[in-house]
Amino acid sequence: MNSKIWLSSPHMGGNEQKYINEAFENNWVAPLGPNVDGFEKDLESFLNKDVKVAALSAGTAALHLALIECGVKQGDEVICQSMTFSASANPIAYCGAKPVFIDSEEDTWNMCPAALEEAIEDRISKGNKPKAIIVVHLYGMPAKMDEILRIAEKYNIPLIEDAAEALGSTYKGIACGTFGRFGVLSFNGNKIITTSGGGALVCHNQEDKDKAVFLSTQARDNAPHYQHSHIGYNYRMSNIVAGIGRGQMEVLNNRVEARRNMHNFYAELFKDIEGISVFSEPSQDYFSNHWLSAIIIDEKITGKNREDLRIALLEENIESRPLWKPMHLQPVFSGSPYYGTHVSEKLFENGLCLPSGSNLSDDDRTRIKNVILTFFNSKIFN
Ligand SMILES: *Cc1c(COP(=O)(O)O)cnc(C)c1O
């Protein structure tokens, strides 16, 4: 059997262990220390704006703290893009709040601005003005930020950007994760860079960052004994984990380039196969890190569906995966309000994510290409 080709696997740069060793040598084996500070600084300068970053244990934790800092409480409503990973929506439930799901639009697969505005108007008319909006940059593709920001400002609702998949992506030259009141990053094992597990909250002032750090370290008041006047969390990033992050930041630009090359590989591969469209940037305004490359299969033209292709790839030990199943179709969120025209459902039914790792070899690409060409009944060439 050929070795497994993964959808997206960790790809170390080389210096990660150097930073970990430093932590051991100086006994900074704790959820604070020079690697945590250094990783935060690296992220701040990469995002290239006057942002303040708090390194945390997970992207999910960052979303939870963003909601708390936006004042989301029990019984509130929070608007969330429906087509996303469940981690975008779960923190709404952690707060005892209720999600209101918004459909995608076809250009970016992200939050549809028209459905967003319709939802806000309707929730307000029902006496429930949403407390926050969570927009996602799916697979690294920036959402329609001009339109979404305009709506968030018009109704004065704080915007939280789930940029867990979009580190290295930009919209009109500005880094994803820096548009909203808060931005969320993830360094889970399958993301464009990884710390094995971790996340960060992107803030726009020191006060917001300090509050995130305070809440993430059990909310200790300033006193010699342990004194608490808030509920706290254990969400801070470990100094060992942050060492991996510092090593990964040295190679982030290379990783973006490699993922974009995988996208170009698929664009070339599918160029002459009728009925397949490769998920691509709608215009020059959008720069995607192409964290995952994805396609839509038109079954009427190809006579085949995404599940057939997924199985054909799996038989050759190649991982692929359907697009995110929209949250309004998930049993756990059944009964939640949903606004849209079912674009995300069609994407889910016909879409497939293909191996996209920055560490794939020419041999891996040849294997992928042969399975795909055979599947679509084309000539095989090497
Ligand atoms: C990975 C991911 C998260 C969660 O990040 P973790 O670090 O795994 O907690 C949130 N939202 C999206 C869209 C993600 O892909």
mmCIF file of C-alpha atoms and ligand atoms in Angstrom:
data_model
loop_
_atom_site.group_PDB
_atom_site.id
_atom_site.type_symbol
_atom_site.label_atom_id
_atom_site.label_comp_id
_atom_site.label_asym_id
_atom_site.label_seq_id
_atom_site.Cartn_x
_atom_site.Cartn_y
_atom_site.Cartn_z
ATOM 1 C CA MET A 1 0.000 0.000 0.000
ATOM 2 C CA ASN A 2 1.219 3.482 -0.833
ATOM 3 C CA SER A 3 1.795 5.819 2.107
ATOM 4 C CA LYS A 4 -1.139 7.950 3.216
ATOM 5 C CA ILE A 5 -1.585 11.353 1.634
ATOM 6 C CA TRP A 6 -3.283 13.601 4.183
ATOM 7 C CA LEU A 7 -5.592 16.515 3.564
ATOM 8 C CA SER A 8 -3.380 18.806 5.653
ATOM 9 C CA SER A 9 -0.637 17.623 7.984
ATOM 10 C CA PRO A 10 1.859 19.384 10.282
ATOM 11 C CA HIS A 11 4.975 20.736 8.563
ATOM 12 C CA MET A 12 7.815 21.757 10.862
ATOM 13 C CA GLY A 13 10.290 24.399 9.769
ATOM 14 C CA GLY A 14 13.382 23.256 11.671
ATOM 15 C CA ASN A 15 13.861 25.757 14.495
ATOM 16 C CA GLU A 16 10.897 24.734 16.623
ATOM 17 C CA GLN A 17 12.978 22.478 18.880
ATOM 18 C CA LYS A 18 15.549 25.208 19.418
ATOM 19 C CA TYR A 19 12.890 27.368 21.083
ATOM 20 C CA ILE A 20 11.589 24.402 23.078
ATOM 21 C CA ASN A 21 15.109 23.583 24.284
ATOM 22 C CA GLU A 22 15.593 27.193 25.402
ATOM 23 C CA ALA A 23 12.424 26.888 27.458
ATOM 24 C CA PHE A 24 13.724 23.722 29.126
ATOM 25 C CA GLU A 25 17.192 25.202 29.725
ATOM 26 C CA ASN A 26 15.701 28.219 31.491
ATOM 27 C CA ASN A 27 12.913 26.251 33.186
ATOM 28 C CA TRP A 28 10.170 28.278 31.477
ATOM 29 C CA VAL A 29 7.929 25.197 31.498
ATOM 30 C CA ALA A 30 4.794 27.173 32.283
ATOM 31 C CA PRO A 31 1.882 28.973 30.648
ATOM 32 C CA LEU A 32 3.981 32.138 30.412
ATOM 33 C CA GLY A 33 7.518 33.046 29.431
ATOM 34 C CA PRO A 34 9.753 34.332 26.625
ATOM 35 C CA ASN A 35 8.278 32.072 23.912
ATOM 36 C CA VAL A 36 4.737 33.254 24.672
ATOM 37 C CA ASP A 37 5.873 36.900 24.530
ATOM 38 C CA GLY A 38 7.980 36.251 21.419
ATOM 39 C CA PHE A 39 5.216 34.404 19.569
ATOM 40 C CA GLU A 40 2.773 37.226 20.301
ATOM 41 C CA LYS A 41 5.264 39.790 18.976
ATOM 42 C CA ASP A 42 5.878 37.673 15.846
ATOM 43 C CA LEU A 43 2.142 37.515 15.153
ATOM 44 C CA GLU A 44 1.713 41.250 15.748
ATOM 45 C CA SER A 45 4.430 42.147 13.269
ATOM 46 C CA PHE A 46 3.200 39.583 10.719
ATOM 47 C CA LEU A 47 -0.349 40.945 10.822
ATOM 48 C CA ASN A 48 1.316 44.267 10.138
ATOM 49 C CA LYS A 49 -1.045 46.508 12.003
ATOM 50 C CA ASP A 50 -1.251 48.125 15.346
ATOM 51 C CA VAL A 51 -2.772 44.994 16.882
ATOM 52 C CA LYS A 52 -2.266 43.328 20.265
ATOM 53 C CA VAL A 53 -2.286 39.528 20.286
ATOM 54 C CA ALA A 54 -3.029 37.203 23.225
ATOM 55 C CA ALA A 55 -1.712 33.636 22.747
ATOM 56 C CA LEU A 56 -4.220 31.064 24.027
ATOM 57 C CA SER A 57 -4.703 27.311 24.296
ATOM 58 C CA ALA A 58 -7.013 27.102 21.251
ATOM 59 C CA GLY A 59 -8.869 29.080 18.629
ATOM 60 C CA THR A 60 -12.073 27.903 20.305
ATOM 61 C CA ALA A 61 -10.923 29.522 23.565
ATOM 62 C CA ALA A 62 -10.191 32.760 21.667
ATOM 63 C CA LEU A 63 -13.733 32.784 20.254
ATOM 64 C CA HIS A 64 -15.178 32.192 23.721
ATOM 65 C CA LEU A 65 -13.216 35.111 25.195
ATOM 66 C CA ALA A 66 -14.138 37.352 22.232
ATOM 67 C CA LEU A 67 -17.838 36.709 22.936
ATOM 68 C CA ILE A 68 -17.381 37.411 26.648
ATOM 69 C CA GLU A 69 -15.549 40.667 25.878
ATOM 70 C CA CYS A 70 -18.367 41.654 23.508
ATOM 71 C CA GLY A 71 -20.704 41.297 26.503
ATOM 72 C CA VAL A 72 -22.587 38.219 25.257
ATOM 73 C CA LYS A 73 -24.706 36.793 28.070
ATOM 74 C CA GLN A 74 -27.264 34.081 28.766
ATOM 75 C CA GLY A 75 -30.264 34.314 26.421
ATOM 76 C CA ASP A 76 -28.599 36.741 23.943
ATOM 77 C CA GLU A 77 -28.565 36.056 20.214
ATOM 78 C CA VAL A 78 -25.329 35.893 18.211
ATOM 79 C CA ILE A 79 -25.151 35.802 14.430
ATOM 80 C CA CYS A 80 -22.834 33.169 12.933
ATOM 81 C CA GLN A 81 -21.930 32.014 9.435
ATOM 82 C CA SER A 82 -23.661 28.655 8.948
ATOM 83 C CA MET A 83 -21.084 27.014 6.714
ATOM 84 C CA THR A 84 -18.123 26.552 9.043
ATOM 85 C CA PHE A 85 -16.495 24.206 11.515
ATOM 86 C CA SER A 86 -18.575 23.657 14.673
ATOM 87 C CA ALA A 87 -15.913 25.451 16.749
ATOM 88 C CA SER A 88 -17.147 28.787 15.299
ATOM 89 C CA ALA A 89 -20.587 28.254 16.845
ATOM 90 C CA ASN A 90 -19.999 26.191 19.997
ATOM 91 C CA PRO A 91 -18.687 29.128 22.081
ATOM 92 C CA ILE A 92 -22.058 30.857 21.573
ATOM 93 C CA ALA A 93 -23.592 27.953 23.504
ATOM 94 C CA TYR A 94 -20.827 28.159 26.162
ATOM 95 C CA CYS A 95 -22.158 31.663 26.899
ATOM 96 C CA GLY A 96 -25.738 30.378 27.181
ATOM 97 C CA ALA A 97 -26.527 32.442 24.084
ATOM 98 C CA LYS A 98 -28.407 31.365 20.937
ATOM 99 C CA PRO A 99 -26.929 31.189 17.432
ATOM 100 C CA VAL A 100 -28.682 32.699 14.416
ATOM 101 C CA PHE A 101 -27.232 31.164 11.252
ATOM 102 C CA ILE A 102 -26.521 32.955 7.974
ATOM 103 C CA ASP A 103 -26.129 31.376 4.544
ATOM 104 C CA SER A 104 -23.078 31.669 2.282
ATOM 105 C CA GLU A 105 -22.799 33.548 -1.008
ATOM 106 C CA GLU A 106 -21.287 31.865 -4.054
ATOM 107 C CA ASP A 107 -18.147 33.968 -4.634
ATOM 108 C CA THR A 108 -16.329 33.380 -1.337
ATOM 109 C CA TRP A 109 -18.559 30.681 0.258
ATOM 110 C CA ASN A 110 -18.614 32.978 3.299
ATOM 111 C CA MET A 111 -21.349 34.992 4.997
ATOM 112 C CA CYS A 112 -23.868 36.429 2.530
ATOM 113 C CA PRO A 113 -24.191 40.191 3.244
ATOM 114 C CA ALA A 114 -27.807 40.317 1.999
ATOM 115 C CA ALA A 115 -28.883 37.440 4.276
ATOM 116 C CA LEU A 116 -26.954 39.060 7.151
ATOM 117 C CA GLU A 117 -28.849 42.327 6.832
ATOM 118 C CA GLU A 118 -32.189 40.514 6.446
ATOM 119 C CA ALA A 119 -31.450 38.548 9.642
ATOM 120 C CA ILE A 120 -30.470 41.631 11.664
ATOM 121 C CA GLU A 121 -33.640 43.479 10.599
ATOM 122 C CA ASP A 122 -35.799 40.472 11.424
ATOM 123 C CA ARG A 123 -34.195 39.797 14.820
ATOM 124 C CA ILE A 124 -34.528 43.485 15.748
ATOM 125 C CA SER A 125 -38.205 43.418 14.732
ATOM 126 C CA LYS A 126 -38.657 40.455 17.092
ATOM 127 C CA GLY A 127 -37.051 42.436 19.905
ATOM 128 C CA ASN A 128 -33.739 40.521 19.908
ATOM 129 C CA LYS A 129 -30.979 42.697 18.557
ATOM 130 C CA PRO A 130 -27.957 40.384 17.991
ATOM 131 C CA LYS A 131 -25.049 40.998 20.375
ATOM 132 C CA ALA A 132 -22.245 39.996 17.977
ATOM 133 C CA ILE A 133 -21.566 38.739 14.453
ATOM 134 C CA ILE A 134 -19.119 35.872 13.763
ATOM 135 C CA VAL A 135 -17.842 35.885 10.183
ATOM 136 C CA VAL A 136 -15.478 33.148 8.934
ATOM 137 C CA HIS A 137 -12.806 33.173 6.202
ATOM 138 C CA LEU A 138 -13.424 29.609 5.055
ATOM 139 C CA TYR A 139 -10.456 27.628 3.733
ATOM 140 C CA GLY A 140 -8.468 30.879 3.837
ATOM 141 C CA MET A 141 -10.775 32.787 1.467
ATOM 142 C CA PRO A 142 -11.498 36.294 2.759
ATOM 143 C CA ALA A 143 -15.184 37.072 3.262
ATOM 144 C CA LYS A 144 -16.797 40.146 1.629
ATOM 145 C CA MET A 145 -15.418 42.408 4.328
ATOM 146 C CA ASP A 146 -16.455 45.810 2.912
ATOM 147 C CA GLU A 147 -20.134 44.842 2.826
ATOM 148 C CA ILE A 148 -20.066 42.966 6.143
ATOM 149 C CA LEU A 149 -18.239 45.746 8.001
ATOM 150 C CA ARG A 150 -20.654 48.309 6.591
ATOM 151 C CA ILE A 151 -23.625 46.324 7.932
ATOM 152 C CA ALA A 152 -21.968 45.698 11.325
ATOM 153 C CA GLU A 153 -21.294 49.448 11.632
ATOM 154 C CA LYS A 154 -24.755 50.456 10.419
ATOM 155 C CA TYR A 155 -26.405 48.414 13.195
ATOM 156 C CA ASN A 156 -23.575 48.977 15.674
ATOM 157 C CA ILE A 157 -22.973 45.267 16.327
ATOM 158 C CA PRO A 158 -19.416 44.088 17.142
ATOM 159 C CA LEU A 159 -17.819 41.869 14.501
ATOM 160 C CA ILE A 160 -15.726 38.829 15.455
ATOM 161 C CA GLU A 161 -13.592 37.457 12.639
ATOM 162 C CA ASP A 162 -12.945 33.727 12.788
ATOM 163 C CA ALA A 163 -9.637 33.714 10.894
ATOM 164 C CA ALA A 164 -8.658 30.266 12.203
ATOM 165 C CA GLU A 165 -8.127 29.078 8.629
ATOM 166 C CA ALA A 166 -6.901 32.376 7.202
ATOM 167 C CA LEU A 167 -3.540 33.326 8.711
ATOM 168 C CA GLY A 168 -1.645 34.817 5.760
ATOM 169 C CA SER A 169 -4.772 35.794 3.795
ATOM 170 C CA THR A 170 -5.532 39.427 2.983
ATOM 171 C CA TYR A 171 -8.491 41.455 1.710
ATOM 172 C CA LYS A 172 -7.546 44.611 -0.200
ATOM 173 C CA GLY A 173 -4.040 44.159 1.206
ATOM 174 C CA ILE A 174 -5.147 44.055 4.862
ATOM 175 C CA ALA A 175 -4.593 40.922 6.965
ATOM 176 C CA CYS A 176 -7.590 38.724 7.737
ATOM 177 C CA GLY A 177 -8.138 38.704 11.488
ATOM 178 C CA THR A 178 -7.520 42.468 11.834
ATOM 179 C CA PHE A 179 -10.846 43.864 10.535
ATOM 180 C CA GLY A 180 -13.218 43.022 13.354
ATOM 181 C CA ARG A 181 -13.457 44.162 16.968
ATOM 182 C CA PHE A 182 -11.685 40.820 17.577
ATOM 183 C CA GLY A 183 -9.921 38.301 15.352
ATOM 184 C CA VAL A 184 -9.408 34.622 16.098
ATOM 185 C CA LEU A 185 -6.452 32.477 14.974
ATOM 186 C CA SER A 186 -5.870 28.731 15.382
ATOM 187 C CA PHE A 187 -2.668 26.690 15.424
ATOM 188 C CA ASN A 188 -4.271 23.264 15.558
ATOM 189 C CA GLY A 189 -2.419 20.366 13.929
ATOM 190 C CA ASN A 190 -4.047 20.716 10.526
ATOM 191 C CA LYS A 191 -3.854 24.507 10.138
ATOM 192 C CA ILE A 192 -1.429 26.422 7.899
ATOM 193 C CA ILE A 193 1.017 26.602 10.799
ATOM 194 C CA THR A 194 0.650 24.603 13.979
ATOM 195 C CA THR A 195 1.804 24.619 17.578
ATOM 196 C CA SER A 196 0.286 21.102 18.000
ATOM 197 C CA GLY A 197 -2.716 22.891 19.471
ATOM 198 C CA GLY A 198 -3.206 26.551 20.221
ATOM 199 C CA GLY A 199 -4.896 29.762 19.249
ATOM 200 C CA ALA A 200 -4.765 33.519 19.586
ATOM 201 C CA LEU A 201 -7.067 36.471 20.070
ATOM 202 C CA VAL A 202 -6.265 39.524 17.941
ATOM 203 C CA CYS A 203 -7.222 42.760 19.735
ATOM 204 C CA HIS A 204 -7.026 46.433 18.786
ATOM 205 C CA ASN A 205 -5.969 47.871 22.113
ATOM 206 C CA GLN A 206 -3.967 46.884 25.171
ATOM 207 C CA GLU A 207 -7.027 46.954 27.404
ATOM 208 C CA ASP A 208 -8.836 44.266 25.373
ATOM 209 C CA LYS A 209 -5.694 42.121 25.325
ATOM 210 C CA ASP A 210 -5.120 42.542 29.065
ATOM 211 C CA LYS A 211 -8.688 41.473 29.711
ATOM 212 C CA ALA A 212 -8.212 38.346 27.563
ATOM 213 C CA VAL A 213 -5.018 37.449 29.423
ATOM 214 C CA PHE A 214 -6.739 38.068 32.772
ATOM 215 C CA LEU A 215 -9.717 35.861 31.901
ATOM 216 C CA SER A 216 -7.462 33.156 30.395
ATOM 217 C CA THR A 217 -5.401 32.869 33.598
ATOM 218 C CA GLN A 218 -8.240 32.249 36.067
ATOM 219 C CA ALA A 219 -9.171 35.928 36.573
ATOM 220 C CA ARG A 220 -6.975 36.618 39.578
ATOM 221 C CA ASP A 221 -7.479 40.032 41.118
ATOM 222 C CA ASN A 222 -4.422 42.035 42.161
ATOM 223 C CA ALA A 223 -3.758 40.712 45.684
ATOM 224 C CA PRO A 224 -1.072 38.581 47.414
ATOM 225 C CA HIS A 225 -3.608 35.834 48.135
ATOM 226 C CA TYR A 226 -5.950 34.327 45.533
ATOM 227 C CA GLN A 227 -8.765 36.834 45.173
ATOM 228 C CA HIS A 228 -11.499 36.567 42.509
ATOM 229 C CA SER A 229 -14.328 38.813 41.446
ATOM 230 C CA HIS A 230 -14.918 37.241 37.994
ATOM 231 C CA ILE A 231 -15.300 33.715 36.616
ATOM 232 C CA GLY A 232 -11.976 32.809 35.022
ATOM 233 C CA TYR A 233 -10.718 30.251 32.507
ATOM 234 C CA ASN A 234 -7.538 28.252 32.000
ATOM 235 C CA TYR A 235 -6.975 29.270 28.378
ATOM 236 C CA ARG A 236 -3.418 30.658 28.234
ATOM 237 C CA MET A 237 -0.849 29.174 25.858
ATOM 238 C CA SER A 238 2.006 27.100 27.260
ATOM 239 C CA ASN A 239 5.538 28.430 26.806
ATOM 240 C CA ILE A 240 6.574 25.056 25.280
ATOM 241 C CA VAL A 241 3.798 25.198 22.705
ATOM 242 C CA ALA A 242 4.636 28.845 21.939
ATOM 243 C CA GLY A 243 8.195 27.695 21.117
ATOM 244 C CA ILE A 244 6.773 25.613 18.269
ATOM 245 C CA GLY A 245 4.861 28.714 17.172
ATOM 246 C CA ARG A 246 8.022 30.842 17.022
ATOM 247 C CA GLY A 247 9.703 28.259 14.798
ATOM 248 C CA GLN A 248 6.620 28.076 12.584
ATOM 249 C CA MET A 249 6.442 31.866 12.183
ATOM 250 C CA GLU A 250 9.878 31.741 10.515
ATOM 251 C CA VAL A 251 8.387 29.681 7.670
ATOM 252 C CA LEU A 252 4.823 31.028 7.474
ATOM 253 C CA ASN A 253 5.373 32.879 4.183
ATOM 254 C CA ASN A 254 6.783 29.695 2.610
ATOM 255 C CA ARG A 255 3.779 27.746 3.823
ATOM 256 C CA VAL A 256 1.385 30.242 2.229
ATOM 257 C CA GLU A 257 3.313 29.996 -1.030
ATOM 258 C CA ALA A 258 3.257 26.171 -0.972
ATOM 259 C CA ARG A 259 -0.505 26.045 -0.295
ATOM 260 C CA ARG A 260 -1.113 28.516 -3.100
ATOM 261 C CA ASN A 261 0.967 26.294 -5.377
ATOM 262 C CA MET A 262 -1.307 23.363 -4.476
ATOM 263 C CA HIS A 263 -4.249 25.502 -5.552
ATOM 264 C CA ASN A 264 -2.505 26.238 -8.864
ATOM 265 C CA PHE A 265 -1.830 22.521 -9.304
ATOM 266 C CA TYR A 266 -5.561 21.769 -9.031
ATOM 267 C CA ALA A 267 -6.537 24.726 -11.218
ATOM 268 C CA GLU A 268 -4.259 23.331 -13.939
ATOM 269 C CA LEU A 269 -5.403 19.729 -13.399
ATOM 270 C CA PHE A 270 -9.107 20.540 -13.666
ATOM 271 C CA LYS A 271 -8.804 23.174 -16.389
ATOM 272 C CA ASP A 272 -9.920 20.757 -19.116
ATOM 273 C CA ILE A 273 -12.310 18.621 -17.071
ATOM 274 C CA GLU A 274 -15.804 19.854 -17.727
ATOM 275 C CA GLY A 275 -18.163 20.195 -14.770
ATOM 276 C CA ILE A 276 -15.523 20.867 -12.116
ATOM 277 C CA SER A 277 -14.853 24.282 -10.664
ATOM 278 C CA VAL A 278 -11.875 24.947 -8.408
ATOM 279 C CA PHE A 279 -12.554 27.321 -5.497
ATOM 280 C CA SER A 280 -10.711 30.500 -6.521
ATOM 281 C CA GLU A 281 -10.351 34.153 -5.556
ATOM 282 C CA PRO A 282 -13.210 36.199 -7.068
ATOM 283 C CA SER A 283 -10.989 39.221 -7.792
ATOM 284 C CA GLN A 284 -7.650 40.886 -7.085
ATOM 285 C CA ASP A 285 -9.068 42.224 -3.823
ATOM 286 C CA TYR A 286 -8.903 38.722 -2.348
ATOM 287 C CA PHE A 287 -5.650 36.978 -1.448
ATOM 288 C CA SER A 288 -6.284 33.506 -0.015
ATOM 289 C CA ASN A 289 -3.680 31.421 1.783
ATOM 290 C CA HIS A 290 -5.555 28.505 0.142
ATOM 291 C CA TRP A 291 -5.329 26.563 3.383
ATOM 292 C CA LEU A 292 -7.456 23.874 1.736
ATOM 293 C CA SER A 293 -8.038 23.535 -1.986
ATOM 294 C CA ALA A 294 -11.608 22.591 -2.819
ATOM 295 C CA ILE A 295 -13.720 21.791 -5.873
ATOM 296 C CA ILE A 296 -17.392 21.734 -6.774
ATOM 297 C CA ILE A 297 -18.562 18.833 -8.926
ATOM 298 C CA ASP A 298 -21.518 19.377 -11.238
ATOM 299 C CA GLU A 299 -23.047 15.907 -11.236
ATOM 300 C CA LYS A 300 -25.259 16.698 -14.220
ATOM 301 C CA ILE A 301 -22.172 17.260 -16.379
ATOM 302 C CA THR A 302 -19.710 14.751 -14.926
ATOM 303 C CA GLY A 303 -22.204 11.999 -14.059
ATOM 304 C CA LYS A 304 -20.303 11.526 -10.794
ATOM 305 C CA ASN A 305 -20.615 12.965 -7.337
ATOM 306 C CA ARG A 306 -18.231 14.061 -4.643
ATOM 307 C CA GLU A 307 -18.723 10.885 -2.631
ATOM 308 C CA ASP A 308 -17.663 8.750 -5.619
ATOM 309 C CA LEU A 309 -14.477 10.799 -5.936
ATOM 310 C CA ARG A 310 -13.816 10.701 -2.193
ATOM 311 C CA ILE A 311 -13.974 6.894 -2.252
ATOM 312 C CA ALA A 312 -11.817 6.625 -5.394
ATOM 313 C CA LEU A 313 -9.140 8.702 -3.644
ATOM 314 C CA LEU A 314 -9.493 6.734 -0.391
ATOM 315 C CA GLU A 315 -8.924 3.459 -2.265
ATOM 316 C CA GLU A 316 -5.508 4.857 -3.201
ATOM 317 C CA ASN A 317 -4.903 5.922 0.419
ATOM 318 C CA ILE A 318 -5.511 9.606 -0.324
ATOM 319 C CA GLU A 319 -7.574 11.634 2.132
ATOM 320 C CA SER A 320 -10.207 14.109 0.950
ATOM 321 C CA ARG A 321 -13.239 15.513 2.767
ATOM 322 C CA PRO A 322 -16.667 16.992 2.017
ATOM 323 C CA LEU A 323 -16.966 20.729 2.671
ATOM 324 C CA TRP A 324 -18.109 21.797 6.137
ATOM 325 C CA LYS A 325 -21.672 20.700 6.771
ATOM 326 C CA PRO A 326 -23.642 23.875 7.521
ATOM 327 C CA MET A 327 -24.464 24.422 11.203
ATOM 328 C CA HIS A 328 -28.200 24.913 10.555
ATOM 329 C CA LEU A 329 -28.261 21.275 9.313
ATOM 330 C CA GLN A 330 -26.472 19.931 12.397
ATOM 331 C CA PRO A 331 -28.651 18.035 14.887
ATOM 332 C CA VAL A 332 -27.049 19.869 17.807
ATOM 333 C CA PHE A 333 -28.245 23.242 16.430
ATOM 334 C CA SER A 334 -31.638 22.120 15.098
ATOM 335 C CA GLY A 335 -34.322 24.711 15.668
ATOM 336 C CA SER A 336 -31.902 27.652 15.454
ATOM 337 C CA PRO A 337 -33.027 30.470 13.152
ATOM 338 C CA TYR A 338 -31.476 30.444 9.651
ATOM 339 C CA TYR A 339 -31.504 33.133 6.943
ATOM 340 C CA GLY A 340 -30.557 32.541 3.333
ATOM 341 C CA THR A 341 -31.288 30.820 0.067
ATOM 342 C CA HIS A 342 -29.628 27.434 0.648
ATOM 343 C CA VAL A 343 -26.342 28.229 -1.119
ATOM 344 C CA SER A 344 -24.354 26.526 1.647
ATOM 345 C CA GLU A 345 -26.430 23.350 1.335
ATOM 346 C CA LYS A 346 -25.623 23.046 -2.362
ATOM 347 C CA LEU A 347 -21.942 23.680 -1.672
ATOM 348 C CA PHE A 348 -21.964 20.959 0.973
ATOM 349 C CA GLU A 349 -23.670 18.469 -1.343
ATOM 350 C CA ASN A 350 -21.285 18.985 -4.247
ATOM 351 C CA GLY A 351 -18.005 20.139 -2.723
ATOM 352 C CA LEU A 352 -14.846 18.263 -1.806
ATOM 353 C CA CYS A 353 -11.614 19.399 -0.136
ATOM 354 C CA LEU A 354 -8.494 17.862 -1.671
ATOM 355 C CA PRO A 355 -5.020 17.214 -0.217
ATOM 356 C CA SER A 356 -3.523 20.657 0.316
ATOM 357 C CA GLY A 357 -0.528 20.277 2.639
ATOM 358 C CA SER A 358 2.575 22.403 2.174
ATOM 359 C CA ASN A 359 4.674 19.220 2.558
ATOM 360 C CA LEU A 360 3.286 17.227 -0.388
ATOM 361 C CA SER A 361 5.895 15.936 -2.843
ATOM 362 C CA ASP A 362 5.933 15.711 -6.632
ATOM 363 C CA ASP A 363 5.266 11.969 -6.230
ATOM 364 C CA ASP A 364 2.216 12.736 -4.075
ATOM 365 C CA ARG A 365 0.902 15.132 -6.723
ATOM 366 C CA THR A 366 1.406 12.510 -9.441
ATOM 367 C CA ARG A 367 -0.585 9.974 -7.420
ATOM 368 C CA ILE A 368 -3.401 12.479 -6.838
ATOM 369 C CA LYS A 369 -3.423 13.479 -10.501
ATOM 370 C CA ASN A 370 -3.578 9.871 -11.744
ATOM 371 C CA VAL A 371 -6.531 8.981 -9.531
ATOM 372 C CA ILE A 372 -8.416 12.101 -10.593
ATOM 373 C CA LEU A 373 -7.733 11.674 -14.319
ATOM 374 C CA THR A 374 -8.683 7.986 -14.192
ATOM 375 C CA PHE A 375 -11.814 8.838 -12.250
ATOM 376 C CA PHE A 376 -12.933 11.369 -14.827
ATOM 377 C CA ASN A 377 -11.983 8.962 -17.626
ATOM 378 C CA SER A 378 -9.158 10.939 -19.065
ATOM 379 C CA LYS A 379 -5.789 9.835 -20.341
ATOM 380 C CA ILE A 380 -3.126 9.179 -17.709
ATOM 381 C CA PHE A 381 0.200 10.852 -18.121
ATOM 382 C CA ASN A 382 3.115 11.322 -15.785
HETATM 383 C C1 LIG B 1 -9.872 25.143 13.549
HETATM 384 C C2 LIG B 1 -10.991 26.080 13.578
HETATM 385 C C3 LIG B 1 -11.455 26.632 14.776
HETATM 386 C C4 LIG B 1 -11.010 26.178 16.128
HETATM 387 O O1 LIG B 1 -9.691 26.303 16.423
HETATM 388 P P1 LIG B 1 -9.039 25.346 17.530
HETATM 389 O O2 LIG B 1 -7.670 25.926 17.698
HETATM 390 O O3 LIG B 1 -9.006 23.964 16.940
HETATM 391 O O4 LIG B 1 -9.849 25.411 18.756
HETATM 392 C C5 LIG B 1 -12.457 27.583 14.727
HETATM 393 N N1 LIG B 1 -13.007 27.958 13.572
HETATM 394 C C6 LIG B 1 -12.617 27.434 12.390
HETATM 395 C C7 LIG B 1 -13.258 27.915 11.143
HETATM 396 C C8 LIG B 1 -11.605 26.459 12.360
HETATM 397 O O5 LIG B 1 -11.255 25.923 11.193
#
